[in-house]
């Protein structure tokens, strides 16, 4: 649906790599151009009209984000460069200070590198212990397995809302409830979720949550960290410089600004933030629930077609997201991507930055199709057709 | 080399790679080579005696191009002196960089002569040589 809104779709390509990044609708592109063409000044420097306009627009987006994820306060919305920075900020500015040697962090082996490596770094630097929640036969996180993994030393559970290879949706609300009953914090990587499912941080009651604009039809290089106000207040500054300090003197006394500005050092990605605002407007216009049900139906359609091909192994049958990972028997995933590319089909091959997944699935790499609402059943038919002739694949994969 | 022959050489070396398999013999050195743009990950096992590469084997995961290139590379390099192998590698580099190269040195590795047209696959074809070059250049150091 809404294909006409996306200039990239005027090209003769089938784009099935939306988990990596999504295309941008015209209103997002226009909003970025409008900033650069009509009021391209810095923010927080409201000494003249166009700068004042930047301030208003920039803060207006913060309010849009707050509303979009239903945060209680605007101050809980920090603009970052993306999910990776959001998670690193949580690890470095909050948990590095809060955790002690021997404290335990629970993650899963199906996490993306961005939700693994910041915690590994804490393990290496301050001696916290990383533990993995067992996964069920479909590689999903279950409440029982979370309960089994929690010990008196557990201080944090950090999980993706939806994972980027398996595409499973985690029961975050239930996990948070039982975590909080045991004084355990919950941090959520919402990169793969934000464009596909409604996120309500108050309902989920998570402590921290990060996502990227470019995976939700917005610009690259900008994202969001949500954190509960009382926790963000306790956190150290992540980067220091202009815009985040109230004052400093030659005695090295630094007085930080209050939230959210203490985390927004240096000139921010203003065009990106404005584009993010336009992306939120766009998603709201279509309706996240409409997007969700359309994409779920599309995934079911794809699975039904793929499972009829006997040499295709689907890795994640059971997942209510827009992600399908699979392999073609005896053909390396990259060769499949290369073959499909010859027909202008964009899919991702490899380990998808989730290098621990192989420890649970036994599959080191796969082909991933990640759908968006602008994809169609006709596109799926075309790709399934291409995958239905094994000899053709073998012949044309090099 | 015509297109069909190139394809045939590549597919044959992919389906039935030469010198393929894990080596557990302490007279071999092992080095790993991987491709940062994808998940190719190959281990090579090399045995050098009297300055001659007596054996070269490989195993691991790789795409059709990396695997077939490794198969051809091992076939062609076994029996060469270190200096000859280094010369062979630079001829291969010349080929994929579209510089003049000696076909008679590269033999069937010339099946990758058009690989420069596919930038993402250039690295795949070069994969077996990257680790080997580093290994050989450091061999006498």
CSV table of N, CA, C and O in Angstrom, one decimal, chain A residues 247-332:
chain,number,residue,atom,x,y,z
A,247,UNK,N,27.3,25.5,32.7
A,247,UNK,CA,28.5,26.4,32.9
A,247,UNK,C,29.7,25.6,33.2
A,247,UNK,O,29.6,24.4,33.6
A,248,UNK,N,30.9,26.2,33.0
A,248,UNK,CA,32.1,25.5,33.5
A,248,UNK,C,33.1,26.6,33.7
A,248,UNK,O,33.0,27.7,33.2
A,249,UNK,N,34.1,26.3,34.6
A,249,UNK,CA,35.1,27.3,34.9
A,249,UNK,C,36.5,26.7,34.9
A,249,UNK,O,36.7,25.5,34.6
A,250,UNK,N,37.5,27.5,35.1
A,250,UNK,CA,38.9,27.1,35.0
A,250,UNK,C,39.3,26.1,36.1
A,250,UNK,O,40.3,25.4,36.1
A,251,UNK,N,38.4,26.0,37.1
A,251,UNK,CA,38.7,25.0,38.2
A,251,UNK,C,38.1,23.6,37.8
A,251,UNK,O,38.0,22.7,38.6
A,252,UNK,N,37.7,23.5,36.5
A,252,UNK,CA,37.1,22.3,36.0
A,252,UNK,C,35.8,21.9,36.6
A,252,UNK,O,35.4,20.7,36.6
A,253,UNK,N,35.1,22.8,37.1
A,253,UNK,CA,33.8,22.6,37.6
A,253,UNK,C,32.8,22.6,36.4
A,253,UNK,O,32.8,23.6,35.6
A,254,UNK,N,32.1,21.5,36.2
A,254,UNK,CA,31.2,21.5,35.1
A,254,UNK,C,29.8,21.4,35.6
A,254,UNK,O,29.5,20.4,36.4
A,255,UNK,N,28.9,22.3,35.2
A,255,UNK,CA,27.5,22.1,35.6
A,255,UNK,C,26.7,21.7,34.4
A,255,UNK,O,26.7,22.4,33.4
A,256,UNK,N,26.1,20.5,34.4
A,256,UNK,CA,25.4,20.0,33.3
A,256,UNK,C,24.0,20.6,33.1
A,256,UNK,O,23.4,21.0,34.1
A,257,UNK,N,23.6,20.7,31.9
A,257,UNK,CA,22.2,21.1,31.7
A,257,UNK,C,21.3,20.0,32.2
A,257,UNK,O,21.7,18.8,32.4
A,258,UNK,N,20.0,20.3,32.3
A,258,UNK,CA,19.1,19.3,32.8
A,258,UNK,C,18.7,18.4,31.5
A,258,UNK,O,19.0,18.7,30.4
A,259,UNK,N,17.9,17.4,31.8
A,259,UNK,CA,17.4,16.6,30.7
A,259,UNK,C,16.5,17.4,29.7
A,259,UNK,O,15.8,18.3,30.2
A,260,UNK,N,16.5,17.0,28.5
A,260,UNK,CA,17.3,16.0,27.8
A,260,UNK,C,18.6,16.5,27.3
A,260,UNK,O,19.4,15.7,26.8
A,261,UNK,N,18.9,17.8,27.5
A,261,UNK,CA,20.0,18.4,26.9
A,261,UNK,C,21.4,17.9,27.3
A,261,UNK,O,22.4,18.0,26.6
A,262,UNK,N,21.5,17.4,28.6
A,262,UNK,CA,22.8,16.9,29.0
A,262,UNK,C,23.3,15.8,28.2
A,262,UNK,O,24.5,15.5,28.2
A,263,UNK,N,22.4,15.1,27.4
A,263,UNK,CA,22.9,14.1,26.5
A,263,UNK,C,23.0,14.5,25.1
A,263,UNK,O,23.3,13.7,24.2
A,264,UNK,N,22.8,15.8,24.8
A,264,UNK,CA,22.8,16.2,23.4
A,264,UNK,C,23.9,17.2,23.2
A,264,UNK,O,23.7,18.4,22.9
A,265,UNK,N,25.2,16.7,23.3
A,265,UNK,CA,26.4,17.6,23.1
A,265,UNK,C,26.6,17.8,21.6
A,265,UNK,O,26.4,17.0,20.8
A,266,UNK,N,27.1,19.0,21.4
A,266,UNK,CA,27.4,19.4,20.0
A,266,UNK,C,26.2,19.6,19.1
A,266,UNK,O,25.1,19.4,19.6
A,267,UNK,N,26.4,20.2,18.0
A,267,UNK,CA,25.3,20.4,17.1
A,267,UNK,C,24.7,19.1,16.7
A,267,UNK,O,25.3,18.2,16.3
A,268,UNK,N,23.4,19.0,16.9
A,268,UNK,CA,22.7,17.7,16.7
A,268,UNK,C,22.4,17.6,15.2
A,268,UNK,O,22.5,18.5,14.4
A,269,UNK,N,21.9,16.4,14.8
A,269,UNK,CA,21.5,16.1,13.5
A,269,UNK,C,20.1,16.7,13.3
A,269,UNK,O,19.1,16.0,13.3
A,270,UNK,N,20.1,18.0,13.1
A,270,UNK,CA,18.8,18.8,13.1
A,270,UNK,C,17.9,18.3,11.9
A,270,UNK,O,16.8,18.0,12.1
A,271,UNK,N,18.6,18.2,10.7
A,271,UNK,CA,17.8,17.7,9.6
A,271,UNK,C,17.2,16.4,9.8
A,271,UNK,O,16.1,16.0,9.4
A,272,UNK,N,18.0,15.5,10.4
A,272,UNK,CA,17.6,14.2,10.7
A,272,UNK,C,16.4,14.1,11.7
A,272,UNK,O,15.5,13.4,11.5
A,273,UNK,N,16.5,14.9,12.7
A,273,UNK,CA,15.5,15.0,13.7
A,273,UNK,C,14.2,15.5,13.0
A,273,UNK,O,13.1,14.9,13.3
A,274,UNK,N,14.3,16.5,12.2
A,274,UNK,CA,13.1,17.0,11.5
A,274,UNK,C,12.5,15.9,10.6
A,274,UNK,O,11.3,15.7,10.5
A,275,UNK,N,13.4,15.2,9.9
A,275,UNK,CA,12.9,14.1,9.1
A,275,UNK,C,12.3,13.0,9.9
A,275,UNK,O,11.3,12.4,9.5
A,276,UNK,N,12.8,12.7,11.1
A,276,UNK,CA,12.2,11.8,12.0
A,276,UNK,C,10.7,12.2,12.4
A,276,UNK,O,9.8,11.4,12.4
A,277,UNK,N,10.6,13.5,12.6
A,277,UNK,CA,9.2,14.0,12.9
A,277,UNK,C,8.3,13.8,11.7
A,277,UNK,O,7.1,13.3,11.9
A,278,UNK,N,8.8,14.0,10.5
A,278,UNK,CA,7.9,13.7,9.3
A,278,UNK,C,7.6,12.2,9.2
A,278,UNK,O,6.5,11.9,8.8
A,279,UNK,N,8.6,11.4,9.6
A,279,UNK,CA,8.4,9.9,9.5
A,279,UNK,C,7.3,9.5,10.5
A,279,UNK,O,6.4,8.7,10.2
A,280,UNK,N,7.3,10.1,11.7
A,280,UNK,CA,6.3,9.8,12.6
A,280,UNK,C,4.9,10.2,12.1
A,280,UNK,O,3.9,9.5,12.2
A,281,UNK,N,4.9,11.4,11.5
A,281,UNK,CA,3.6,11.9,11.0
A,281,UNK,C,3.1,10.9,9.9
A,281,UNK,O,1.9,10.6,9.8
A,282,UNK,N,4.0,10.4,9.1
A,282,UNK,CA,3.7,9.5,8.0
A,282,UNK,C,3.1,8.2,8.6
A,282,UNK,O,2.0,7.8,8.1
A,283,UNK,N,3.8,7.6,9.6
A,283,UNK,CA,3.3,6.4,10.2
A,283,UNK,C,2.0,6.6,10.8
A,283,UNK,O,1.0,5.8,10.7
A,284,UNK,N,1.8,7.7,11.5
A,284,UNK,CA,0.5,8.0,12.2
A,284,UNK,C,-0.6,8.1,11.2
A,284,UNK,O,-1.7,7.7,11.4
A,285,UNK,N,-0.3,8.7,10.0
A,285,UNK,CA,-1.3,8.9,9.0
A,285,UNK,C,-1.8,7.5,8.5
A,285,UNK,O,-3.0,7.3,8.3
A,286,UNK,N,-0.9,6.6,8.2
A,286,UNK,CA,-1.3,5.3,7.8
A,286,UNK,C,-1.9,4.5,9.0
A,286,UNK,O,-2.8,3.7,8.8
A,287,UNK,N,-1.3,4.6,10.1
A,287,UNK,CA,-1.8,3.9,11.3
A,287,UNK,C,-0.9,2.7,11.5
A,287,UNK,O,-0.8,1.8,10.7
A,288,UNK,N,-0.2,2.6,12.6
A,288,UNK,CA,0.7,1.5,12.9
A,288,UNK,C,0.0,0.2,13.0
A,288,UNK,O,0.5,-0.8,12.6
A,289,UNK,N,-1.3,0.2,13.4
A,289,UNK,CA,-2.0,-1.1,13.5
A,289,UNK,C,-2.3,-1.6,12.1
A,289,UNK,O,-2.3,-2.8,11.8
A,290,UNK,N,-2.6,-0.6,11.1
A,290,UNK,CA,-2.8,-1.0,9.8
A,290,UNK,C,-1.6,-1.6,9.2
A,290,UNK,O,-1.6,-2.6,8.4
A,291,UNK,N,-0.4,-1.0,9.5
A,291,UNK,CA,0.9,-1.4,9.0
A,291,UNK,C,1.1,-2.8,9.5
A,291,UNK,O,1.4,-3.8,8.8
A,292,UNK,N,0.9,-3.0,10.8
A,292,UNK,CA,1.1,-4.3,11.4
A,292,UNK,C,0.3,-5.4,10.8
A,292,UNK,O,0.8,-6.5,10.5
A,293,UNK,N,-1.0,-5.2,10.6
A,293,UNK,CA,-1.8,-6.3,10.1
A,293,UNK,C,-1.5,-6.6,8.6
A,293,UNK,O,-1.5,-7.7,8.2
A,294,UNK,N,-1.2,-5.5,7.9
A,294,UNK,CA,-0.8,-5.7,6.5
A,294,UNK,C,0.4,-6.6,6.4
A,294,UNK,O,0.5,-7.5,5.6
A,295,UNK,N,1.4,-6.2,7.2
A,295,UNK,CA,2.7,-6.9,7.1
A,295,UNK,C,2.6,-8.3,7.6
A,295,UNK,O,3.3,-9.2,7.1
A,296,UNK,N,1.8,-8.5,8.6
A,296,UNK,CA,1.6,-9.9,9.1
A,296,UNK,C,1.0,-10.8,8.1
A,296,UNK,O,1.4,-11.9,7.9
A,297,UNK,N,0.0,-10.2,7.3
A,297,UNK,CA,-0.6,-11.0,6.3
A,297,UNK,C,0.4,-11.3,5.1
A,297,UNK,O,0.4,-12.4,4.6
A,298,UNK,N,1.2,-10.3,4.9
A,298,UNK,CA,2.2,-10.5,3.8
A,298,UNK,C,3.2,-11.5,4.2
A,298,UNK,O,3.6,-12.4,3.3
A,299,UNK,N,3.6,-11.6,5.4
A,299,UNK,CA,4.5,-12.6,5.9
A,299,UNK,C,3.9,-14.0,5.7
A,299,UNK,O,4.6,-14.9,5.3
A,300,UNK,N,2.7,-14.1,6.1
A,300,UNK,CA,2.0,-15.4,6.0
A,300,UNK,C,2.0,-15.9,4.6
A,300,UNK,O,2.2,-17.0,4.3
A,301,UNK,N,1.7,-14.9,3.7
A,301,UNK,CA,1.6,-15.2,2.3
A,301,UNK,C,3.0,-15.7,1.8
A,301,UNK,O,3.1,-16.7,1.1
A,302,UNK,N,4.1,-15.0,2.2
A,302,UNK,CA,5.4,-15.4,1.8
A,302,UNK,C,5.8,-16.8,2.4
A,302,UNK,O,6.3,-17.7,1.6
A,303,UNK,N,5.5,-17.0,3.6
A,303,UNK,CA,5.8,-18.3,4.3
A,303,UNK,C,5.1,-19.5,3.5
A,303,UNK,O,5.6,-20.5,3.2
A,304,UNK,N,3.8,-19.2,3.2
A,304,UNK,CA,3.0,-20.3,2.5
A,304,UNK,C,3.6,-20.6,1.2
A,304,UNK,O,3.7,-21.8,0.8
A,305,UNK,N,4.1,-19.6,0.5
A,305,UNK,CA,4.7,-19.9,-0.8
A,305,UNK,C,6.1,-20.6,-0.7
A,305,UNK,O,6.4,-21.5,-1.4
A,306,UNK,N,6.9,-20.1,0.3
A,306,UNK,CA,8.3,-20.6,0.4
A,306,UNK,C,8.3,-22.0,0.9
A,306,UNK,O,9.1,-22.8,0.5
A,307,UNK,N,7.3,-22.4,1.8
A,307,UNK,CA,7.4,-23.7,2.3
A,307,UNK,C,7.0,-24.8,1.3
A,307,UNK,O,7.2,-26.0,1.5
A,308,UNK,N,6.5,-24.3,0.2
A,308,UNK,CA,6.1,-25.3,-0.9
A,308,UNK,C,7.4,-25.7,-1.7
A,308,UNK,O,7.4,-26.7,-2.4
A,309,UNK,N,8.5,-24.9,-1.5
A,309,UNK,CA,9.7,-25.3,-2.2
A,309,UNK,C,10.5,-26.2,-1.3
A,309,UNK,O,11.0,-25.8,-0.3
A,310,UNK,N,10.7,-27.4,-1.8
A,310,UNK,CA,11.2,-28.4,-0.8
A,310,UNK,C,12.7,-28.2,-0.5
A,310,UNK,O,13.2,-28.8,0.5
A,311,UNK,N,13.5,-27.5,-1.3
A,311,UNK,CA,14.9,-27.3,-1.0
A,311,UNK,C,15.1,-26.0,-0.2
A,311,UNK,O,16.3,-25.6,-0.1
A,312,UNK,N,14.1,-25.4,0.3
A,312,UNK,CA,14.2,-24.2,1.1
A,312,UNK,C,14.0,-24.5,2.5
A,312,UNK,O,12.9,-25.1,2.9
A,313,UNK,N,14.9,-24.2,3.4
A,313,UNK,CA,14.8,-24.4,4.8
A,313,UNK,C,14.5,-23.0,5.5
A,313,UNK,O,15.3,-22.1,5.5
A,314,UNK,N,13.2,-22.9,6.0
A,314,UNK,CA,12.9,-21.7,6.7
A,314,UNK,C,13.4,-21.8,8.1
A,314,UNK,O,13.1,-22.8,8.8
A,315,UNK,N,14.1,-20.8,8.6
A,315,UNK,CA,14.7,-20.8,9.9
A,315,UNK,C,13.6,-20.4,10.9
A,315,UNK,O,13.6,-20.9,12.1
A,316,UNK,N,12.8,-19.4,10.6
A,316,UNK,CA,11.9,-18.8,11.6
A,316,UNK,C,10.4,-18.9,11.1
A,316,UNK,O,9.8,-17.9,10.8
A,317,UNK,N,9.9,-20.1,11.1
A,317,UNK,CA,8.5,-20.3,10.7
A,317,UNK,C,7.6,-19.4,11.6
A,317,UNK,O,6.7,-18.7,11.1
A,318,UNK,N,7.8,-19.5,12.9
A,318,UNK,CA,6.9,-18.9,13.8
A,318,UNK,C,7.4,-17.6,14.2
A,318,UNK,O,8.4,-17.4,15.0
A,319,UNK,N,6.9,-16.5,13.7
A,319,UNK,CA,7.3,-15.2,14.1
A,319,UNK,C,6.3,-14.2,13.6
A,319,UNK,O,6.0,-14.2,12.3
A,320,UNK,N,5.7,-13.4,14.4
A,320,UNK,CA,4.7,-12.5,14.0
A,320,UNK,C,5.3,-11.1,13.6
A,320,UNK,O,4.8,-10.1,14.0
A,321,UNK,N,6.4,-11.2,12.9
A,321,UNK,CA,7.0,-9.9,12.5
A,321,UNK,C,7.1,-9.9,11.0
A,321,UNK,O,6.5,-10.7,10.3
A,322,UNK,N,7.9,-9.1,10.4
A,322,UNK,CA,8.0,-9.0,8.9
A,322,UNK,C,9.2,-9.6,8.4
A,322,UNK,O,9.6,-9.4,7.3
A,323,UNK,N,9.8,-10.5,9.2
A,323,UNK,CA,11.2,-11.1,8.9
A,323,UNK,C,11.0,-12.6,8.6
A,323,UNK,O,10.5,-13.3,9.4
A,324,UNK,N,11.6,-13.0,7.5
A,324,UNK,CA,11.7,-14.4,7.1
A,324,UNK,C,13.1,-14.7,6.8
A,324,UNK,O,13.7,-14.1,5.9
A,325,UNK,N,13.7,-15.6,7.5
A,325,UNK,CA,15.1,-16.1,7.3
A,325,UNK,C,15.1,-17.5,6.7
A,325,UNK,O,14.4,-18.3,7.3
A,326,UNK,N,15.9,-17.7,5.7
A,326,UNK,CA,15.9,-19.1,5.1
A,326,UNK,C,17.2,-19.4,4.4
A,326,UNK,O,18.0,-18.5,4.2
A,327,UNK,N,17.3,-20.6,4.1
A,327,UNK,CA,18.5,-21.0,3.3
A,327,UNK,C,18.0,-21.9,2.2
A,327,UNK,O,17.0,-22.6,2.3
A,328,UNK,N,18.8,-22.0,1.1
A,328,UNK,CA,18.5,-22.9,0.0
A,328,UNK,C,19.5,-24.0,0.1
A,328,UNK,O,20.7,-23.7,0.2
A,329,UNK,N,19.1,-25.2,0.1
A,329,UNK,CA,20.0,-26.4,0.4
A,329,UNK,C,21.2,-26.3,-0.5
A,329,UNK,O,21.1,-26.1,-1.8
A,330,UNK,N,22.4,-26.4,0.1
A,330,UNK,CA,23.6,-26.5,-0.7
A,330,UNK,C,24.0,-25.3,-1.5
A,330,UNK,O,24.8,-25.4,-2.3
A,331,UNK,N,23.3,-24.2,-1.2
A,331,UNK,CA,23.8,-22.9,-1.8
A,331,UNK,C,24.0,-21.9,-0.7
A,331,UNK,O,23.2,-21.7,0.2
A,332,UNK,N,25.2,-21.3,-0.8
A,332,UNK,CA,25.5,-20.3,0.2
A,332,UNK,C,24.6,-19.0,0.1
A,332,UNK,O,24.3,-18.6,-1.0
